[in-house]
């Protein structure tokens, strides 16, 4: 998938831990992992995960106070080196040892997809949750493009991807592993070869499919000692045909429809490609106030029929204070496309409220789609503390489904924009002059002019006229 | 304003306007035409310049070298196309995927209101193929489009080849900040319209099409490419879009920059750029180009597939490769490099193109006339209508005040409110009838085509055109039918009031048209104003009638066709001209229904009824 997600800042300040992790957690300082997934297209996805934990003095309070729940999005920001450097500084070994030596900016930003995240949460230290540890998870995912960086070749090695190899684990790490997805190789034998051959493999159900990973444990001296460094290589044995990648069960698309600068429509397409299972999704939309949503035009259609959401929460926008918040629980029928559309009107901003580049357009943040997607393979419940980090970021208790949170693409909407340049001033000036002229012309056209006779008599004449009128005689 | 509020001076001014009316009108009309003709001369036409900072100073280096690849793709495409007889969708999909694009298709169908005889189509069904190059690490909020239309008559296979080769080259680069959509449309403009409507999820023209699977955010700019040979001698650029809309001048400047950089020979309206602007030759040649552009823009038809993008505020141009008998030829690499350079500079854009002019006329590729300088031309012409209306208003006014006061400067009596005596009721009938005529002209030809084909031995398209002409001509019989309705209370005042209303109506319409489509407004004003000003029931009636008929909208269209071909140095014979005229009528109606062109409804519902009012004035009894 070449589509990228913008920097989305999800600040969840929950006092008290989430609904999981009640088992006694390991009080490790650092666990680090690199998962390499060769894609059938020839691209390679690499995901780093770092987990740091430390004790805190925070005392547990009862329950979760939703009053402190905050959600904010910055749809405009594109991740760049500026974001990577401070992110790397949070790691205990910085980029000096362990997996983090691979984090070289010039390679990471030579990719077709880049996503970087920081998750922070409190974790209970005992069953009664009287004391709490903090957990900081940092993840970074990149997809290396076979077309651009591979120059058409589909074989990969750590050195080709990151221009570095692994030499030593981070001394602070309690666990430091590299996982390579060899599922396709183990299924229809030997399409893919990994070098050096892995000492162990690991099987798990990830996002509803059974996966096999080759595991390289950097703490195991045998892995590195042979040649003083570890350069994992992937070789495709059979040339791959250019097939479309498999479609996930849930995916979404968002766009603005209509033309002109007055009205428009926000449309979100939700695809459920599961052949026979319907499942609900939670759609969260925040729309800036300058798109005035017409909530009565909200329509959800699936398979040509209206689809009534089972839950709607709508918080209207206040100008310049808060955006629209629209949250819906929608049931997606099996094998269907559901279209959620809502019309809006583009507001005129005050002239000081325009950004310095008003003609670029204004961003609308992505919708967030959260769902429990039914799994094809039943996953066996695992111990979240023991299993690899990448499988436990969103732990789900139910084995028949897995949790997915999707961000749609952000949108760029043009608002009616004055021309902030010299002609604009000229137009304003001309309009003022025309308005003044119009006033006096209108005055001239709607009034008739009489020549006023100079009044000779004063009060006496008026009185005389009054009397004459009373008598029915023409006035003087 | 003191001049007008003082009754004495006001009266003096009124007398001046009345006495000098005819010379003032002539002067104003001549000034308007002269101003327009002077537009091609240097003080009024200026050099174009790049306003957009993001595209101006930044230099790009073009590295495209896929000429052989483009020719190979073009050969394959042509072979597959010949084999299947239609757009080879599967081959295109496969090829686009192999160069690393995300490929989607869109099928569409459209039943035209009546058979299109110039393109030989009636029920149109086709498939558009497009591939998206995703910009690395960007969020797909903005995109650029390169489109190649494939019609039944123009195969454009070299353009498809170049598009694919460019896609392959672009895919290997890492600097893209905007997604690039490579679009190949079937049935040229119909396919483009179907794709654009589906992309923006609207339905303007009743097109049936499948929804798009892949999108790439707001389209910032688009380029359309038409090539039909491996070598080109020059590149022609088309700017005029639907309803006379024009792309931002900066896009044209960008094209011109790369023409100069690559040493390409670039033309506008098929005319080379004159080198010498100091002597009279350059401006005279510029005037020809300007006239061609005015005619093209006034027609309101898209001069290439780019014209349809403009509705969605996507700045767009069409580039046409011309292969004529010149000595120096360029291969596809030169064209590809120009396109690469343009796309790279468009990729730098931070905002939509908005810095430069949207309303301009072009005397050459590098010479333009801005709106502030060309508007006076049409202003002078409309002033004639205003002066005539003022004169009529005063004469009516005086007629109402009684004969004793006519021309009497010393009359102290207060002016009566003039409109009361005119008898507005007598105007209702001609206005309504002529407007009804316009509605009939607009609706009946398409609605009545089946009735016509049943009763007469004609095809549908012919039936539409002939009905159109028949209704148009039937309007000339209007005075006879209206006069039965009109009560003859005050014959002289009656026609004056009607002419006054018609003059104001015409002036308003022309002013509105000139604001949005200057060329159309100017052409209509230049032809209709003299007849409209002169027409009255007394005087040489046959002369006035001939003048009116010669300046009616249909006659203007016929005249424009002759002028257009004359300027293109391909003069028409009378019979050819008539055939072309019939074809243009059918195309005008079709374009209204298929793309939403507004010229036909504007003429049928606005200008024609107004013209009928003058006809009515002429035959007032």
Tab-separated table of C-alpha atoms in Angstrom, chain B residues 74-469:
chain	number	residue	atom	x	y	z
B	74	UNK	CA	2.960	3.248	-29.245
B	75	UNK	CA	3.474	0.440	-31.755
B	76	UNK	CA	2.133	-2.163	-29.336
B	77	UNK	CA	-0.823	0.022	-28.495
B	78	UNK	CA	-1.654	0.646	-32.134
B	79	UNK	CA	-1.400	-3.070	-32.918
B	80	UNK	CA	-3.633	-4.060	-30.013
B	81	UNK	CA	-6.065	-1.344	-30.893
B	82	UNK	CA	-6.300	-2.464	-34.479
B	83	UNK	CA	-6.839	-6.046	-33.329
B	84	UNK	CA	-9.607	-5.311	-30.849
B	85	UNK	CA	-11.135	-2.363	-32.693
B	86	UNK	CA	-11.580	-0.500	-29.426
B	87	UNK	CA	-9.377	0.725	-26.617
B	88	UNK	CA	-7.192	-2.263	-25.590
B	89	UNK	CA	-8.154	-2.018	-21.926
B	90	UNK	CA	-6.508	-5.230	-20.749
B	91	UNK	CA	-3.220	-4.406	-22.468
B	92	UNK	CA	-3.227	-0.888	-21.027
B	93	UNK	CA	-3.948	-2.213	-17.544
B	94	UNK	CA	-1.154	-4.743	-17.807
B	95	UNK	CA	1.343	-2.240	-19.159
B	96	UNK	CA	0.505	0.434	-16.617
B	97	UNK	CA	0.834	-2.110	-13.820
B	98	UNK	CA	4.169	-3.278	-15.189
B	99	UNK	CA	5.562	0.262	-15.046
B	100	UNK	CA	4.512	0.376	-11.411
B	101	UNK	CA	1.259	2.326	-11.336
B	102	UNK	CA	-1.884	1.644	-9.350
B	103	UNK	CA	-4.316	0.877	-12.162
B	104	UNK	CA	-8.096	1.306	-12.265
B	105	UNK	CA	-10.690	1.302	-15.002
B	106	UNK	CA	-13.991	3.058	-15.361
B	107	UNK	CA	-16.736	2.090	-17.767
B	108	UNK	CA	-19.295	4.589	-18.957
B	109	UNK	CA	-22.160	4.820	-21.380
B	110	UNK	CA	-24.149	7.687	-22.783
B	111	UNK	CA	-27.014	7.847	-25.215
B	112	UNK	CA	-26.717	11.105	-27.087
B	113	UNK	CA	-29.932	13.111	-27.567
B	114	UNK	CA	-29.627	12.505	-31.310
B	115	UNK	CA	-27.018	10.846	-33.515
B	116	UNK	CA	-23.786	12.773	-33.851
B	117	UNK	CA	-23.023	12.740	-37.567
B	118	UNK	CA	-19.603	14.367	-37.454
B	119	UNK	CA	-18.251	11.741	-35.071
B	120	UNK	CA	-20.653	9.003	-36.183
B	121	UNK	CA	-21.895	7.997	-32.773
B	122	UNK	CA	-25.217	7.708	-31.004
B	123	UNK	CA	-25.091	5.232	-28.145
B	124	UNK	CA	-21.607	5.528	-26.738
B	125	UNK	CA	-20.087	3.001	-24.372
B	126	UNK	CA	-16.471	2.898	-23.445
B	127	UNK	CA	-13.858	2.375	-20.790
B	128	UNK	CA	-11.338	4.773	-19.344
B	129	UNK	CA	-8.095	3.430	-17.948
B	130	UNK	CA	-6.045	5.352	-15.460
B	131	UNK	CA	-3.007	4.656	-13.367
B	132	UNK	CA	-1.985	6.573	-10.288
B	133	UNK	CA	1.614	7.197	-9.368
B	134	UNK	CA	1.534	7.684	-5.609
B	135	UNK	CA	3.912	10.290	-4.314
B	136	UNK	CA	6.163	8.677	-1.715
B	137	UNK	CA	5.291	9.391	1.916
B	138	UNK	CA	2.661	11.955	0.942
B	139	UNK	CA	-0.952	11.650	1.891
B	140	UNK	CA	-2.596	11.732	-1.556
B	141	UNK	CA	-4.155	15.120	-1.020
B	142	UNK	CA	-3.068	16.677	-4.301
B	143	UNK	CA	-2.532	15.368	-7.774
B	144	UNK	CA	-1.634	16.265	-11.333
B	145	UNK	CA	-3.185	14.705	-14.416
B	146	UNK	CA	-1.699	13.744	-17.757
B	147	UNK	CA	-4.480	12.682	-20.079
B	148	UNK	CA	-4.562	11.288	-23.578
B	149	UNK	CA	-7.915	11.136	-25.342
B	150	UNK	CA	-8.425	8.253	-27.744
B	151	UNK	CA	-11.260	8.855	-30.152
B	152	UNK	CA	-12.612	6.901	-33.044
B	153	UNK	CA	-11.033	9.235	-35.574
B	154	UNK	CA	-7.850	10.167	-33.729
B	155	UNK	CA	-5.938	7.162	-32.522
B	156	UNK	CA	-3.341	9.159	-30.654
B	157	UNK	CA	-1.201	6.051	-30.226
B	158	UNK	CA	2.066	8.001	-30.051
B	159	UNK	CA	0.589	10.055	-27.234
B	160	UNK	CA	-0.327	6.870	-25.358
B	161	UNK	CA	3.198	5.581	-25.926
B	162	UNK	CA	4.717	8.788	-24.610
B	163	UNK	CA	2.352	8.729	-21.622
B	164	UNK	CA	3.439	5.216	-20.706
B	165	UNK	CA	7.123	5.984	-21.191
B	166	UNK	CA	6.781	9.115	-19.065
B	167	UNK	CA	4.961	7.097	-16.408
B	168	UNK	CA	7.797	4.600	-16.335
B	169	UNK	CA	10.344	7.399	-16.028
B	170	UNK	CA	8.385	9.301	-13.373
B	171	UNK	CA	7.900	6.136	-11.335
B	172	UNK	CA	11.628	5.834	-10.790
B	173	UNK	CA	11.980	9.334	-9.354
B	174	UNK	CA	11.745	10.137	-5.687
B	175	UNK	CA	10.947	13.834	-5.771
B	176	UNK	CA	7.208	13.718	-6.351
B	177	UNK	CA	5.156	15.587	-3.807
B	178	UNK	CA	1.867	15.222	-5.634
B	179	UNK	CA	0.297	12.083	-7.023
B	180	UNK	CA	0.240	11.874	-10.788
B	181	UNK	CA	-2.716	10.386	-12.613
B	182	UNK	CA	-2.095	8.981	-16.088
B	183	UNK	CA	-5.439	8.859	-17.805
B	184	UNK	CA	-6.334	7.323	-21.151
B	185	UNK	CA	-9.911	8.089	-22.129
B	186	UNK	CA	-12.016	6.515	-24.816
B	187	UNK	CA	-14.338	8.490	-27.116
B	188	UNK	CA	-12.175	11.579	-26.572
B	189	UNK	CA	-14.124	14.272	-24.734
B	190	UNK	CA	-17.055	12.090	-23.708
B	191	UNK	CA	-14.674	9.803	-21.856
B	192	UNK	CA	-12.937	12.748	-20.223
B	193	UNK	CA	-16.281	14.163	-19.119
B	194	UNK	CA	-17.353	10.791	-17.722
B	195	UNK	CA	-14.102	10.435	-15.798
B	196	UNK	CA	-14.223	13.967	-14.416
B	197	UNK	CA	-17.812	13.596	-13.299
B	198	UNK	CA	-17.052	10.300	-11.614
B	199	UNK	CA	-13.920	11.708	-9.993
B	200	UNK	CA	-15.924	14.547	-8.488
B	201	UNK	CA	-18.896	12.263	-7.879
B	202	UNK	CA	-21.359	14.563	-9.608
B	203	UNK	CA	-23.656	14.064	-12.528
B	204	UNK	CA	-23.990	17.136	-14.681
B	205	UNK	CA	-24.858	15.664	-18.057
B	206	UNK	CA	-26.722	12.420	-17.438
B	207	UNK	CA	-23.709	10.224	-18.046
B	208	UNK	CA	-23.941	6.677	-16.749
B	209	UNK	CA	-20.654	5.483	-15.386
B	210	UNK	CA	-19.225	3.139	-12.831
B	211	UNK	CA	-17.846	4.778	-9.691
B	212	UNK	CA	-14.115	5.280	-9.465
B	213	UNK	CA	-12.143	2.918	-7.251
B	214	UNK	CA	-9.065	5.035	-6.815
B	215	UNK	CA	-8.671	8.732	-6.236
B	216	UNK	CA	-5.783	11.039	-5.522
B	217	UNK	CA	-7.159	14.119	-3.823
B	218	UNK	CA	-7.665	17.552	-5.314
B	219	UNK	CA	-6.379	17.853	-8.874
B	220	UNK	CA	-4.123	20.875	-9.167
B	221	UNK	CA	-3.391	20.964	-12.867
B	222	UNK	CA	-3.846	18.822	-15.944
B	223	UNK	CA	-2.191	18.476	-19.314
B	224	UNK	CA	-3.783	16.782	-22.297
B	225	UNK	CA	-1.628	15.426	-25.066
B	226	UNK	CA	-2.497	14.712	-28.674
B	227	UNK	CA	0.159	13.254	-30.936
B	228	UNK	CA	-0.261	11.208	-34.037
B	229	UNK	CA	3.222	10.802	-35.409
B	230	UNK	CA	6.640	9.770	-34.154
B	231	UNK	CA	8.139	13.065	-35.222
B	232	UNK	CA	6.644	16.508	-34.738
B	233	UNK	CA	7.560	19.784	-36.340
B	234	UNK	CA	5.757	21.973	-33.860
B	235	UNK	CA	3.613	21.855	-30.758
B	236	UNK	CA	0.328	23.699	-30.799
B	237	UNK	CA	-1.233	24.729	-27.527
B	238	UNK	CA	-4.966	25.119	-26.965
B	239	UNK	CA	-6.260	27.216	-24.107
B	240	UNK	CA	-9.948	27.827	-24.752
B	241	UNK	CA	-12.178	25.658	-22.626
B	242	UNK	CA	-15.836	25.010	-22.123
B	243	UNK	CA	-17.940	28.194	-22.203
B	244	UNK	CA	-14.883	30.255	-22.969
B	245	UNK	CA	-13.146	29.526	-19.696
B	246	UNK	CA	-9.403	29.947	-19.784
B	247	UNK	CA	-6.677	28.378	-17.675
B	248	UNK	CA	-4.446	30.536	-15.544
B	249	UNK	CA	-1.947	32.358	-17.711
B	250	UNK	CA	0.932	30.974	-15.641
B	251	UNK	CA	0.302	27.511	-17.032
B	252	UNK	CA	0.719	28.857	-20.533
B	253	UNK	CA	3.826	30.736	-19.431
B	254	UNK	CA	5.190	27.479	-18.088
B	255	UNK	CA	4.630	25.809	-21.430
B	256	UNK	CA	6.279	28.694	-23.193
B	257	UNK	CA	9.286	28.512	-20.871
B	258	UNK	CA	9.888	24.900	-21.785
B	259	UNK	CA	9.328	25.604	-25.466
B	260	UNK	CA	12.149	28.099	-25.293
B	261	UNK	CA	14.329	25.907	-23.111
B	262	UNK	CA	13.994	22.873	-25.365
B	263	UNK	CA	14.164	24.924	-28.538
B	264	UNK	CA	10.773	23.598	-29.610
B	265	UNK	CA	8.703	25.349	-32.202
B	266	UNK	CA	5.466	26.245	-30.440
B	267	UNK	CA	2.381	27.732	-31.989
B	268	UNK	CA	-0.882	29.208	-30.827
B	269	UNK	CA	-3.979	28.740	-32.976
B	270	UNK	CA	-1.628	27.157	-35.491
B	271	UNK	CA	0.144	30.489	-35.963
B	272	UNK	CA	3.821	31.071	-35.368
B	273	UNK	CA	4.857	33.807	-33.046
B	274	UNK	CA	5.865	37.000	-34.871
B	275	UNK	CA	9.346	38.103	-33.955
B	276	UNK	CA	9.129	41.771	-34.729
B	277	UNK	CA	6.604	43.775	-32.729
B	278	UNK	CA	7.974	47.191	-33.574
B	279	UNK	CA	6.859	47.335	-37.186
B	280	UNK	CA	3.275	46.786	-38.287
B	281	UNK	CA	3.771	43.204	-39.510
B	282	UNK	CA	4.073	41.618	-36.094
B	283	UNK	CA	0.952	43.202	-34.630
B	284	UNK	CA	-1.016	42.467	-37.793
B	285	UNK	CA	-0.105	38.816	-37.526
B	286	UNK	CA	-0.917	39.028	-33.814
B	287	UNK	CA	-4.322	40.432	-34.724
B	288	UNK	CA	-5.057	37.325	-36.777
B	289	UNK	CA	-4.164	35.084	-33.856
B	290	UNK	CA	-6.237	37.286	-31.576
B	291	UNK	CA	-9.243	37.088	-33.899
B	292	UNK	CA	-8.888	33.315	-34.120
B	293	UNK	CA	-8.797	33.109	-30.348
B	294	UNK	CA	-11.848	35.361	-30.058
B	295	UNK	CA	-13.793	33.192	-32.488
B	296	UNK	CA	-12.672	30.026	-30.754
B	297	UNK	CA	-13.508	31.355	-27.305
B	298	UNK	CA	-16.844	32.755	-28.417
B	299	UNK	CA	-17.898	29.352	-29.689
B	300	UNK	CA	-17.836	28.164	-26.073
B	301	UNK	CA	-16.776	24.697	-27.108
B	302	UNK	CA	-13.800	23.028	-25.474
B	303	UNK	CA	-10.851	23.287	-27.827
B	304	UNK	CA	-9.445	20.041	-26.472
B	305	UNK	CA	-9.998	17.698	-23.550
B	306	UNK	CA	-8.443	20.223	-21.185
B	307	UNK	CA	-11.509	22.410	-21.615
B	308	UNK	CA	-13.618	20.116	-19.483
B	309	UNK	CA	-11.218	20.269	-16.533
B	310	UNK	CA	-11.726	23.995	-16.156
B	311	UNK	CA	-15.241	23.564	-14.771
B	312	UNK	CA	-13.713	21.815	-11.757
B	313	UNK	CA	-11.172	24.583	-11.301
B	314	UNK	CA	-8.341	22.478	-12.580
B	315	UNK	CA	-5.973	24.540	-14.666
B	316	UNK	CA	-5.394	22.645	-17.885
B	317	UNK	CA	-3.882	22.880	-21.358
B	318	UNK	CA	-3.984	20.719	-24.452
B	319	UNK	CA	-0.750	20.189	-26.378
B	320	UNK	CA	-1.018	18.988	-29.939
B	321	UNK	CA	1.883	17.641	-31.900
B	322	UNK	CA	1.770	18.927	-35.480
B	323	UNK	CA	3.664	17.173	-38.218
B	324	UNK	CA	3.862	19.393	-41.259
B	325	UNK	CA	6.347	19.912	-44.056
B	326	UNK	CA	9.026	21.701	-42.173
B	327	UNK	CA	12.601	20.749	-42.331
B	328	UNK	CA	13.410	20.532	-38.671
B	329	UNK	CA	11.641	17.798	-36.748
B	330	UNK	CA	11.634	16.810	-33.115
B	331	UNK	CA	11.269	13.292	-31.809
B	332	UNK	CA	9.249	12.124	-28.816
B	333	UNK	CA	12.153	12.742	-26.435
B	334	UNK	CA	11.930	16.486	-26.982
B	335	UNK	CA	8.186	16.489	-26.311
B	336	UNK	CA	8.676	14.171	-23.349
B	337	UNK	CA	11.316	16.457	-21.872
B	338	UNK	CA	9.025	19.455	-22.139
B	339	UNK	CA	6.266	17.498	-20.393
B	340	UNK	CA	8.658	16.247	-17.728
B	341	UNK	CA	9.830	19.758	-17.040
B	342	UNK	CA	6.275	21.055	-16.784
B	343	UNK	CA	5.276	18.291	-14.402
B	344	UNK	CA	8.313	18.842	-12.239
B	345	UNK	CA	7.561	22.519	-11.947
B	346	UNK	CA	3.895	21.887	-11.267
B	347	UNK	CA	5.069	19.468	-8.609
B	348	UNK	CA	6.718	22.422	-6.871
B	349	UNK	CA	3.468	24.322	-6.574
B	350	UNK	CA	2.513	25.144	-3.022
B	351	UNK	CA	-0.847	26.594	-3.889
B	352	UNK	CA	-3.212	26.244	-6.788
B	353	UNK	CA	-2.242	28.377	-9.746
B	354	UNK	CA	-3.801	31.698	-8.890
B	355	UNK	CA	-1.162	34.387	-9.227
B	356	UNK	CA	-1.550	35.265	-12.870
B	357	UNK	CA	-4.472	36.257	-15.086
B	358	UNK	CA	-7.563	34.145	-15.596
B	359	UNK	CA	-9.134	36.543	-18.089
B	360	UNK	CA	-6.944	37.473	-21.006
B	361	UNK	CA	-6.663	37.451	-24.762
B	362	UNK	CA	-3.599	36.191	-26.544
B	363	UNK	CA	-2.090	37.927	-29.535
B	364	UNK	CA	0.790	35.449	-29.566
B	365	UNK	CA	2.175	32.838	-27.239
B	366	UNK	CA	4.191	35.438	-25.364
B	367	UNK	CA	1.880	38.434	-25.777
B	368	UNK	CA	-1.331	38.935	-23.937
B	369	UNK	CA	-3.998	41.561	-23.340
B	370	UNK	CA	-5.339	41.750	-19.827
B	371	UNK	CA	-8.974	42.231	-18.929
B	372	UNK	CA	-8.504	45.842	-17.919
B	373	UNK	CA	-7.352	46.691	-21.411
B	374	UNK	CA	-9.841	44.814	-23.531
B	375	UNK	CA	-13.019	45.605	-21.612
B	376	UNK	CA	-13.267	49.218	-22.911
B	377	UNK	CA	-13.858	47.817	-26.406
B	378	UNK	CA	-17.088	46.179	-25.411
B	379	UNK	CA	-17.855	49.072	-23.067
B	380	UNK	CA	-17.886	51.526	-25.983
B	381	UNK	CA	-20.200	49.243	-27.951
B	382	UNK	CA	-22.636	48.923	-25.070
B	383	UNK	CA	-22.551	52.685	-24.590
B	384	UNK	CA	-24.360	52.952	-27.941
B	385	UNK	CA	-27.252	50.949	-26.533
B	386	UNK	CA	-27.238	53.101	-23.418
B	387	UNK	CA	-27.289	56.346	-25.427
B	388	UNK	CA	-30.098	55.094	-27.632
B	389	UNK	CA	-32.085	53.997	-24.608
B	390	UNK	CA	-31.564	57.388	-23.002
B	391	UNK	CA	-32.746	59.135	-26.126
B	392	UNK	CA	-35.850	56.981	-26.346
B	393	UNK	CA	-36.560	57.507	-22.675
B	394	UNK	CA	-36.462	61.258	-23.144
B	395	UNK	CA	-38.550	61.192	-26.270
B	396	UNK	CA	-41.141	59.061	-24.536
B	397	UNK	CA	-41.038	61.378	-21.619
B	398	UNK	CA	-41.579	64.414	-23.807
B	399	UNK	CA	-44.299	62.693	-25.746
B	400	UNK	CA	-46.018	62.092	-22.440
B	401	UNK	CA	-45.628	65.673	-21.372
B	402	UNK	CA	-47.419	66.888	-24.441
B	403	UNK	CA	-46.351	68.405	-27.769
B	404	UNK	CA	-46.193	71.918	-26.428
B	405	UNK	CA	-43.201	71.127	-24.305
B	406	UNK	CA	-41.124	69.340	-26.892
B	407	UNK	CA	-37.834	71.192	-27.136
B	408	UNK	CA	-39.219	74.053	-25.060
B	409	UNK	CA	-36.407	75.035	-22.803
B	410	UNK	CA	-38.458	77.478	-20.816
B	411	UNK	CA	-41.146	75.016	-19.873
B	412	UNK	CA	-41.416	75.299	-16.132
B	413	UNK	CA	-43.831	72.397	-15.719
B	414	UNK	CA	-42.737	69.458	-13.662
B	415	UNK	CA	-41.974	66.302	-15.689
B	416	UNK	CA	-44.650	63.680	-15.420
B	417	UNK	CA	-43.732	60.203	-14.252
B	418	UNK	CA	-43.232	58.827	-17.749
B	419	UNK	CA	-43.899	55.106	-17.509
B	420	UNK	CA	-47.560	55.537	-16.679
B	421	UNK	CA	-48.672	56.727	-20.055
B	422	UNK	CA	-46.740	54.165	-22.066
B	423	UNK	CA	-49.117	51.330	-21.444
B	424	UNK	CA	-46.906	48.577	-20.216
B	425	UNK	CA	-49.720	46.141	-20.919
B	426	UNK	CA	-49.092	46.482	-24.630
B	427	UNK	CA	-45.521	45.254	-24.089
B	428	UNK	CA	-46.507	42.087	-22.313
B	429	UNK	CA	-47.722	40.295	-25.418
B	430	UNK	CA	-44.631	40.793	-27.639
B	431	UNK	CA	-42.311	40.025	-24.739
B	432	UNK	CA	-44.139	36.844	-23.825
B	433	UNK	CA	-44.515	35.655	-27.382
B	434	UNK	CA	-40.881	36.198	-28.294
B	435	UNK	CA	-39.752	34.548	-25.095
B	436	UNK	CA	-42.064	31.601	-25.849
B	437	UNK	CA	-40.474	31.436	-29.282
B	438	UNK	CA	-37.102	31.138	-27.569
B	439	UNK	CA	-38.345	28.326	-25.346
B	440	UNK	CA	-39.698	26.532	-28.418
B	441	UNK	CA	-36.353	26.975	-30.147
B	442	UNK	CA	-34.620	25.504	-27.123
B	443	UNK	CA	-36.841	22.500	-26.499
B	444	UNK	CA	-38.665	21.503	-29.683
B	445	UNK	CA	-35.827	20.399	-31.983
B	446	UNK	CA	-34.656	17.642	-29.651
B	447	UNK	CA	-38.106	16.728	-28.384
B	448	UNK	CA	-39.699	16.687	-31.806
B	449	UNK	CA	-37.008	14.795	-33.695
B	450	UNK	CA	-38.973	11.538	-33.715
B	451	UNK	CA	-42.145	13.215	-34.952
B	452	UNK	CA	-40.107	14.886	-37.669
B	453	UNK	CA	-38.449	11.657	-38.795
B	454	UNK	CA	-41.841	9.928	-38.993
B	455	UNK	CA	-43.337	12.562	-41.242
B	456	UNK	CA	-40.387	13.629	-43.349
B	457	UNK	CA	-37.678	11.573	-45.041
B	458	UNK	CA	-34.829	12.887	-42.894
B	459	UNK	CA	-32.444	11.432	-40.321
B	460	UNK	CA	-32.675	12.478	-36.673
B	461	UNK	CA	-29.675	14.800	-36.748
B	462	UNK	CA	-30.954	16.507	-39.872
B	463	UNK	CA	-34.400	16.723	-38.347
B	464	UNK	CA	-33.020	18.544	-35.323
B	465	UNK	CA	-31.091	21.054	-37.401
B	466	UNK	CA	-33.937	21.667	-39.806
B	467	UNK	CA	-36.468	22.091	-37.003
B	468	UNK	CA	-34.059	24.529	-35.411
B	469	UNK	CA	-33.862	26.574	-38.603
